Backbone as JSON, one array per atom type, in Angstrom:
{
  "sequence": "SAEWTIVTQTSADGTETQTAHATNKAGYSLDLYRDANNVIRAHFGMNSSYRLNAEFCPTYQVDKRPAQNRSINDAPCLSQAQWAEYILGYITDDQVTSTAMHNLLNGNTINYRFILQNSGYGETSFSLAGSKSVLMEVLGKNLVVATEKDLP",
  "N": [[40.7, 12.51, 109.37], [41.72, 15.85, 108.23], [44.83, 17.35, 108.86], [45.8, 20.47, 109.63], [48.44, 22.37, 108.52], [51.35, 24.53, 108.4], [52.91, 25.24, 105.36], [55.86, 25.89, 103.54], [56.01, 26.82, 100.33], [57.92, 26.96, 97.4], [58.16, 28.73, 94.55], [58.88, 28.49, 90.84], [60.55, 30.82, 90.37], [61.74, 31.12, 92.71], [60.32, 32.34, 94.64], [59.03, 32.51, 97.89], [56.28, 31.19, 99.43], [53.9, 30.93, 102.15], [51.6, 28.56, 102.97], [48.45, 27.57, 104.19], [47.99, 24.21, 104.81], [46.39, 21.15, 103.96], [46.22, 17.54, 103.83], [43.96, 14.97, 103.0], [42.95, 11.58, 104.16], [42.55, 10.29, 101.77], [44.34, 11.21, 100.23], [44.11, 13.59, 98.77], [44.76, 17.11, 98.37], [44.7, 20.44, 100.02], [45.44, 23.76, 99.72], [45.75, 26.92, 101.12], [46.4, 30.34, 100.58], [47.99, 33.55, 100.73], [48.68, 35.62, 97.97], [51.52, 37.27, 96.41], [50.31, 39.65, 95.48], [48.5, 40.1, 97.47], [46.14, 38.56, 97.08], [43.81, 36.12, 97.96], [44.03, 32.6, 97.66], [42.84, 29.41, 96.87], [43.96, 26.27, 96.61], [43.22, 23.15, 95.23], [44.17, 19.98, 95.18], [44.54, 17.02, 93.2], [44.47, 13.55, 94.05], [46.93, 10.73, 93.56], [45.64, 8.86, 92.07], [43.65, 9.76, 90.35], [42.45, 12.0, 87.85], [41.27, 15.13, 86.96], [38.73, 16.33, 84.93], [39.49, 18.8, 83.02], [37.83, 20.79, 82.01], [35.83, 21.31, 83.51], [35.14, 22.97, 86.48], [35.91, 21.86, 89.79], [33.37, 21.57, 92.23], [32.82, 23.23, 95.32], [32.01, 23.04, 98.72], [31.03, 24.22, 101.95], [30.09, 22.74, 104.84], [26.62, 22.96, 105.07], [26.25, 25.07, 103.46], [25.63, 27.2, 100.43], [26.66, 25.48, 97.46], [29.6, 26.16, 95.32], [31.28, 26.7, 92.32], [33.08, 28.58, 91.3], [35.37, 31.39, 91.17], [35.54, 34.36, 93.34], [33.42, 37.01, 92.89], [32.25, 35.81, 90.68], [34.1, 35.01, 88.95], [35.88, 32.84, 86.84], [37.31, 29.55, 87.88], [40.73, 28.2, 87.9], [41.69, 25.37, 86.17], [43.31, 22.18, 85.86], [44.62, 18.98, 85.04], [45.45, 17.93, 87.36], [44.95, 19.75, 89.37], [42.91, 22.41, 90.87], [42.25, 25.74, 91.06], [41.12, 28.55, 93.06], [40.17, 31.97, 93.36], [39.56, 33.45, 96.33], [39.29, 36.03, 97.57], [40.24, 39.51, 97.82], [42.64, 41.23, 99.39], [42.59, 44.39, 101.23], [44.22, 46.78, 102.91], [44.34, 45.03, 105.25], [41.79, 43.99, 105.21], [39.11, 41.9, 103.92], [36.53, 41.13, 101.84], [34.57, 38.33, 101.57], [32.55, 35.88, 101.34], [32.93, 33.28, 100.98], [35.51, 32.94, 102.09], [34.99, 33.55, 104.75], [33.02, 31.44, 105.36], [34.78, 29.21, 105.15], [36.48, 29.86, 107.43], [34.71, 29.51, 109.54], [33.44, 27.17, 109.34], [32.97, 23.45, 109.53], [33.53, 21.34, 107.77], [34.96, 20.99, 104.43], [33.76, 20.19, 101.3], [34.72, 18.66, 98.22], [33.41, 18.2, 94.96], [33.8, 16.51, 91.73], [34.27, 16.12, 88.21], [35.71, 13.57, 86.54], [38.47, 12.81, 84.45], [38.26, 10.52, 82.61], [35.45, 10.14, 82.59], [32.86, 9.88, 84.89], [32.24, 10.64, 88.42], [33.81, 12.13, 91.17], [34.47, 12.56, 94.69], [35.59, 14.25, 97.57], [36.38, 15.16, 101.01], [37.64, 17.7, 103.49], [38.4, 17.91, 106.83], [37.81, 20.91, 108.66], [38.54, 21.54, 111.1], [40.7, 22.88, 113.51], [41.74, 24.53, 111.54], [41.4, 27.26, 111.58], [43.25, 28.84, 113.12], [45.63, 28.43, 111.88], [45.0, 29.31, 109.24], [44.71, 32.05, 109.77], [47.23, 32.65, 110.55], [48.61, 32.44, 108.18], [47.33, 34.04, 106.48], [47.23, 36.58, 107.6], [47.35, 37.87, 110.8], [45.8, 40.12, 111.6], [43.8, 40.26, 109.85], [40.64, 41.13, 108.72], [37.52, 39.6, 108.05], [34.9, 39.96, 106.12], [31.46, 39.41, 105.16], [29.75, 39.38, 101.9], [27.14, 40.19, 102.39], [27.64, 41.86, 104.57], [28.16, 44.38, 103.74], [27.84, 48.1, 103.46]],
  "CA": [[40.48, 14.05, 109.24], [42.86, 16.59, 107.68], [45.63, 18.07, 109.75], [46.31, 21.77, 109.07], [49.89, 22.83, 108.89], [51.91, 25.83, 107.57], [54.02, 24.73, 104.57], [56.38, 26.93, 102.66], [56.05, 26.5, 98.95], [58.78, 27.84, 96.58], [57.76, 28.76, 92.97], [59.96, 28.32, 90.02], [61.27, 31.96, 90.44], [62.31, 31.29, 93.94], [59.58, 33.23, 95.65], [58.49, 31.52, 98.91], [54.85, 31.5, 99.97], [53.52, 30.12, 103.16], [50.33, 28.17, 102.87], [47.72, 26.66, 105.11], [48.0, 23.14, 104.03], [45.92, 19.86, 104.54], [46.02, 16.45, 102.9], [43.21, 14.01, 103.7], [43.25, 10.41, 104.16], [42.38, 9.8, 100.43], [45.51, 11.74, 99.36], [43.76, 14.87, 98.21], [45.3, 18.28, 99.15], [44.12, 21.68, 99.98], [46.31, 24.88, 100.17], [45.07, 28.34, 100.99], [47.4, 31.28, 100.78], [47.93, 35.0, 100.22], [49.87, 35.68, 97.09], [52.3, 38.53, 96.49], [49.37, 40.74, 95.22], [47.29, 40.23, 98.46], [44.98, 37.73, 96.64], [43.66, 34.88, 98.76], [43.85, 31.66, 96.74], [42.65, 27.97, 97.36], [44.54, 25.32, 95.44], [42.84, 21.94, 95.52], [45.18, 19.07, 94.44], [44.01, 15.58, 93.15], [45.39, 12.53, 94.6], [47.76, 10.21, 92.47], [45.01, 7.93, 91.25], [42.63, 10.33, 89.48], [42.72, 13.12, 87.08], [40.19, 16.2, 86.75], [38.17, 16.78, 83.55], [39.89, 20.31, 83.26], [36.87, 21.64, 81.35], [34.78, 21.62, 84.63], [35.9, 23.1, 87.88], [35.21, 21.2, 90.94], [32.37, 22.29, 93.1], [33.13, 23.0, 96.71], [30.83, 23.47, 99.64], [31.37, 24.24, 103.25], [28.93, 22.22, 105.46], [25.33, 22.86, 104.18], [26.1, 26.36, 102.74], [25.55, 26.92, 99.04], [27.91, 25.07, 96.79], [29.92, 27.04, 94.09], [32.6, 26.28, 91.55], [33.68, 29.8, 90.78], [36.1, 32.33, 92.06], [34.93, 35.38, 93.83], [32.77, 37.91, 91.78], [31.83, 35.02, 89.68], [35.22, 34.78, 87.94], [36.17, 31.42, 86.63], [38.52, 28.84, 88.43], [41.71, 27.64, 87.02], [41.58, 24.04, 86.33], [44.15, 21.31, 85.14], [44.22, 17.58, 85.38], [45.88, 17.63, 88.67], [44.65, 20.65, 90.39], [42.09, 23.51, 90.53], [42.55, 26.84, 91.94], [40.14, 29.58, 92.99], [40.41, 33.24, 94.18], [38.57, 33.71, 97.37], [39.28, 37.42, 98.0], [41.24, 40.53, 97.62], [42.83, 41.78, 100.68], [42.99, 45.71, 101.06], [44.25, 47.37, 104.32], [43.97, 43.84, 106.19], [40.28, 43.62, 105.19], [38.65, 41.13, 102.78], [35.06, 40.78, 101.84], [34.63, 37.21, 100.98], [31.68, 34.99, 102.01], [33.72, 31.92, 100.93], [36.58, 32.83, 103.2], [34.18, 33.58, 106.18], [32.61, 30.19, 105.61], [35.87, 28.48, 105.6], [36.97, 30.18, 108.77], [33.59, 29.17, 110.53], [32.91, 25.9, 109.04], [33.43, 22.2, 110.13], [33.97, 20.55, 106.7], [34.73, 21.53, 103.06], [33.6, 18.95, 100.42], [34.75, 18.89, 96.79], [32.85, 17.06, 93.99], [34.45, 16.93, 90.52], [34.16, 15.28, 87.09], [36.9, 12.78, 86.27], [38.89, 12.81, 83.01], [37.73, 9.37, 81.83], [34.09, 10.01, 82.87], [32.43, 9.58, 86.31], [32.4, 11.64, 89.4], [34.6, 11.85, 92.44], [34.15, 13.51, 95.86], [36.42, 14.19, 98.93], [36.33, 16.43, 101.94], [38.62, 17.96, 104.5], [37.95, 18.65, 108.08], [38.16, 22.43, 108.89], [39.02, 21.5, 112.6], [42.03, 23.34, 113.67], [42.23, 25.2, 110.36], [41.23, 28.78, 111.69], [44.48, 29.51, 113.47], [46.65, 28.13, 110.8], [44.75, 30.17, 108.16], [45.01, 33.31, 110.14], [48.7, 32.71, 110.66], [49.15, 32.49, 106.86], [46.68, 35.16, 105.81], [47.47, 37.71, 108.45], [46.48, 37.75, 112.08], [44.83, 41.25, 111.78], [42.8, 40.22, 108.78], [39.23, 41.31, 109.0], [36.92, 38.97, 106.99], [33.42, 40.33, 106.11], [30.76, 38.66, 104.02], [29.0, 40.13, 101.05], [25.89, 40.84, 103.11], [27.91, 42.85, 105.61], [28.63, 45.65, 103.14], [26.92, 48.93, 103.71]],
  "C": [[41.84, 14.75, 108.77], [43.59, 17.29, 108.7], [46.2, 19.26, 109.17], [47.58, 22.05, 109.62], [50.29, 23.93, 108.03], [52.9, 25.18, 106.84], [54.55, 25.92, 103.78], [56.57, 26.24, 101.19], [57.03, 27.43, 98.25], [58.44, 27.6, 95.1], [59.16, 28.68, 92.2], [60.96, 29.64, 90.1], [61.83, 32.15, 91.81], [61.47, 31.9, 94.97], [58.96, 32.19, 96.67], [57.16, 32.05, 99.47], [54.5, 30.5, 101.07], [52.01, 29.86, 102.94], [49.79, 27.32, 103.96], [47.37, 25.36, 104.42], [47.28, 21.83, 104.8], [45.97, 18.85, 103.59], [45.23, 15.54, 103.74], [43.58, 12.64, 103.48], [43.34, 9.89, 102.72], [43.44, 10.27, 99.56], [45.36, 13.03, 98.61], [44.44, 16.14, 99.05], [44.64, 19.6, 98.99], [45.1, 22.71, 100.56], [45.57, 26.09, 100.04], [46.31, 29.28, 101.39], [47.14, 32.58, 100.15], [49.11, 35.25, 99.35], [50.52, 37.02, 97.29], [51.45, 39.81, 96.21], [48.21, 40.81, 96.27], [46.12, 39.56, 98.08], [45.01, 36.49, 97.41], [43.39, 33.88, 97.77], [43.77, 30.32, 97.32], [43.12, 27.15, 96.21], [44.11, 23.99, 95.97], [43.55, 20.89, 94.58], [44.55, 17.56, 94.5], [45.18, 14.66, 93.79], [46.05, 11.75, 93.34], [46.92, 9.32, 91.56], [44.01, 8.52, 90.27], [43.12, 11.65, 88.9], [41.37, 13.86, 86.95], [39.94, 16.19, 85.2], [38.46, 18.31, 83.69], [38.81, 21.17, 82.73], [35.93, 22.09, 82.56], [35.58, 21.74, 85.91], [35.21, 22.41, 88.84], [34.31, 22.13, 91.64], [32.84, 22.15, 94.53], [32.0, 23.63, 97.62], [31.36, 23.15, 101.04], [30.29, 23.87, 104.09], [27.71, 22.28, 104.55], [25.08, 24.25, 103.57], [26.14, 26.15, 101.21], [26.98, 26.47, 98.29], [28.28, 25.88, 95.62], [31.25, 26.31, 93.37], [33.14, 27.44, 90.8], [34.56, 30.47, 91.76], [35.22, 33.37, 92.57], [34.51, 36.33, 92.75], [32.41, 37.19, 90.45], [32.95, 34.86, 88.67], [35.53, 33.23, 87.9], [37.37, 30.82, 87.49], [39.52, 28.55, 87.43], [41.74, 26.07, 87.23], [42.58, 23.36, 85.43], [43.82, 19.93, 85.48], [44.52, 17.29, 86.76], [45.57, 18.5, 89.86], [43.58, 21.61, 89.9], [42.41, 24.64, 91.45], [41.59, 28.02, 91.82], [40.7, 30.82, 93.76], [39.21, 33.47, 95.19], [38.29, 35.0, 97.96], [40.4, 38.07, 97.68], [41.43, 41.24, 98.85], [43.36, 43.34, 100.46], [43.01, 46.21, 102.45], [43.77, 46.2, 105.29], [42.55, 43.64, 106.33], [40.04, 42.91, 103.84], [37.2, 40.88, 102.95], [34.89, 39.49, 100.88], [33.62, 36.13, 101.78], [32.45, 33.56, 101.87], [34.73, 31.76, 102.14], [35.87, 32.8, 104.68], [33.71, 32.29, 106.47], [33.73, 29.22, 106.02], [36.32, 28.55, 106.88], [36.0, 29.7, 109.92], [32.97, 27.94, 110.45], [33.44, 24.64, 109.71], [34.19, 21.32, 109.0], [33.89, 21.2, 105.28], [34.84, 20.13, 102.21], [33.83, 19.46, 98.98], [34.12, 17.76, 96.09], [33.5, 17.54, 92.64], [34.04, 15.88, 89.56], [35.54, 14.79, 86.72], [37.23, 12.85, 84.8], [38.3, 11.77, 82.17], [36.25, 9.18, 82.14], [33.82, 9.5, 84.36], [32.72, 10.7, 87.23], [33.36, 11.27, 90.52], [34.18, 12.88, 93.42], [35.12, 13.36, 96.85], [36.15, 15.35, 99.71], [37.46, 16.38, 102.84], [37.87, 18.46, 105.71], [38.58, 20.01, 108.12], [38.76, 22.48, 110.31], [40.45, 21.95, 112.7], [42.56, 24.21, 112.6], [42.36, 26.79, 110.64], [42.59, 29.35, 112.12], [45.57, 29.4, 112.43], [46.28, 29.22, 109.62], [44.98, 31.68, 108.5], [46.48, 33.72, 110.2], [49.2, 33.17, 109.25], [48.63, 33.82, 106.19], [46.97, 36.5, 106.38], [46.65, 37.88, 109.62], [45.51, 38.92, 112.31], [43.86, 41.19, 110.8], [41.34, 40.32, 109.2], [38.41, 40.71, 107.87], [35.33, 39.31, 107.15], [32.72, 39.4, 104.88], [30.05, 39.64, 103.18], [27.92, 40.97, 101.62], [26.21, 41.94, 104.06], [28.11, 44.21, 104.95], [27.4, 46.65, 103.36], [26.03, 49.18, 102.57]]
}
């Protein structure tokens, strides 16, 4: 199972960002964080053995909920050989409307399926056990997460 921890990442310009980080037994990583513009991002990292076909974003699925391979509002994900990144929501006044984020906070497992660079498919998953407190620490303890269907 993945162990969730808080990791401080430093970008090229020296900006420090705290991420909720997990690495699974197969060596894949998942980082969720709130960037300087209050955007929640999920960064999926490949292990050292495989490379993504960057033309196709990996599909992610929490438990038995619908699988998706796009950012919020049907925006594309960013994809490279070694990682893919998704926008999960935009925070305004400590509130975010994001079914994906809600699912992550309340789910048990997140599964990624992807097309490999040299053909073939791969799959990996992360346990979400223990992730909620780490996620809230990183995203904001007072953050209110609504789902799209909760909107008036």
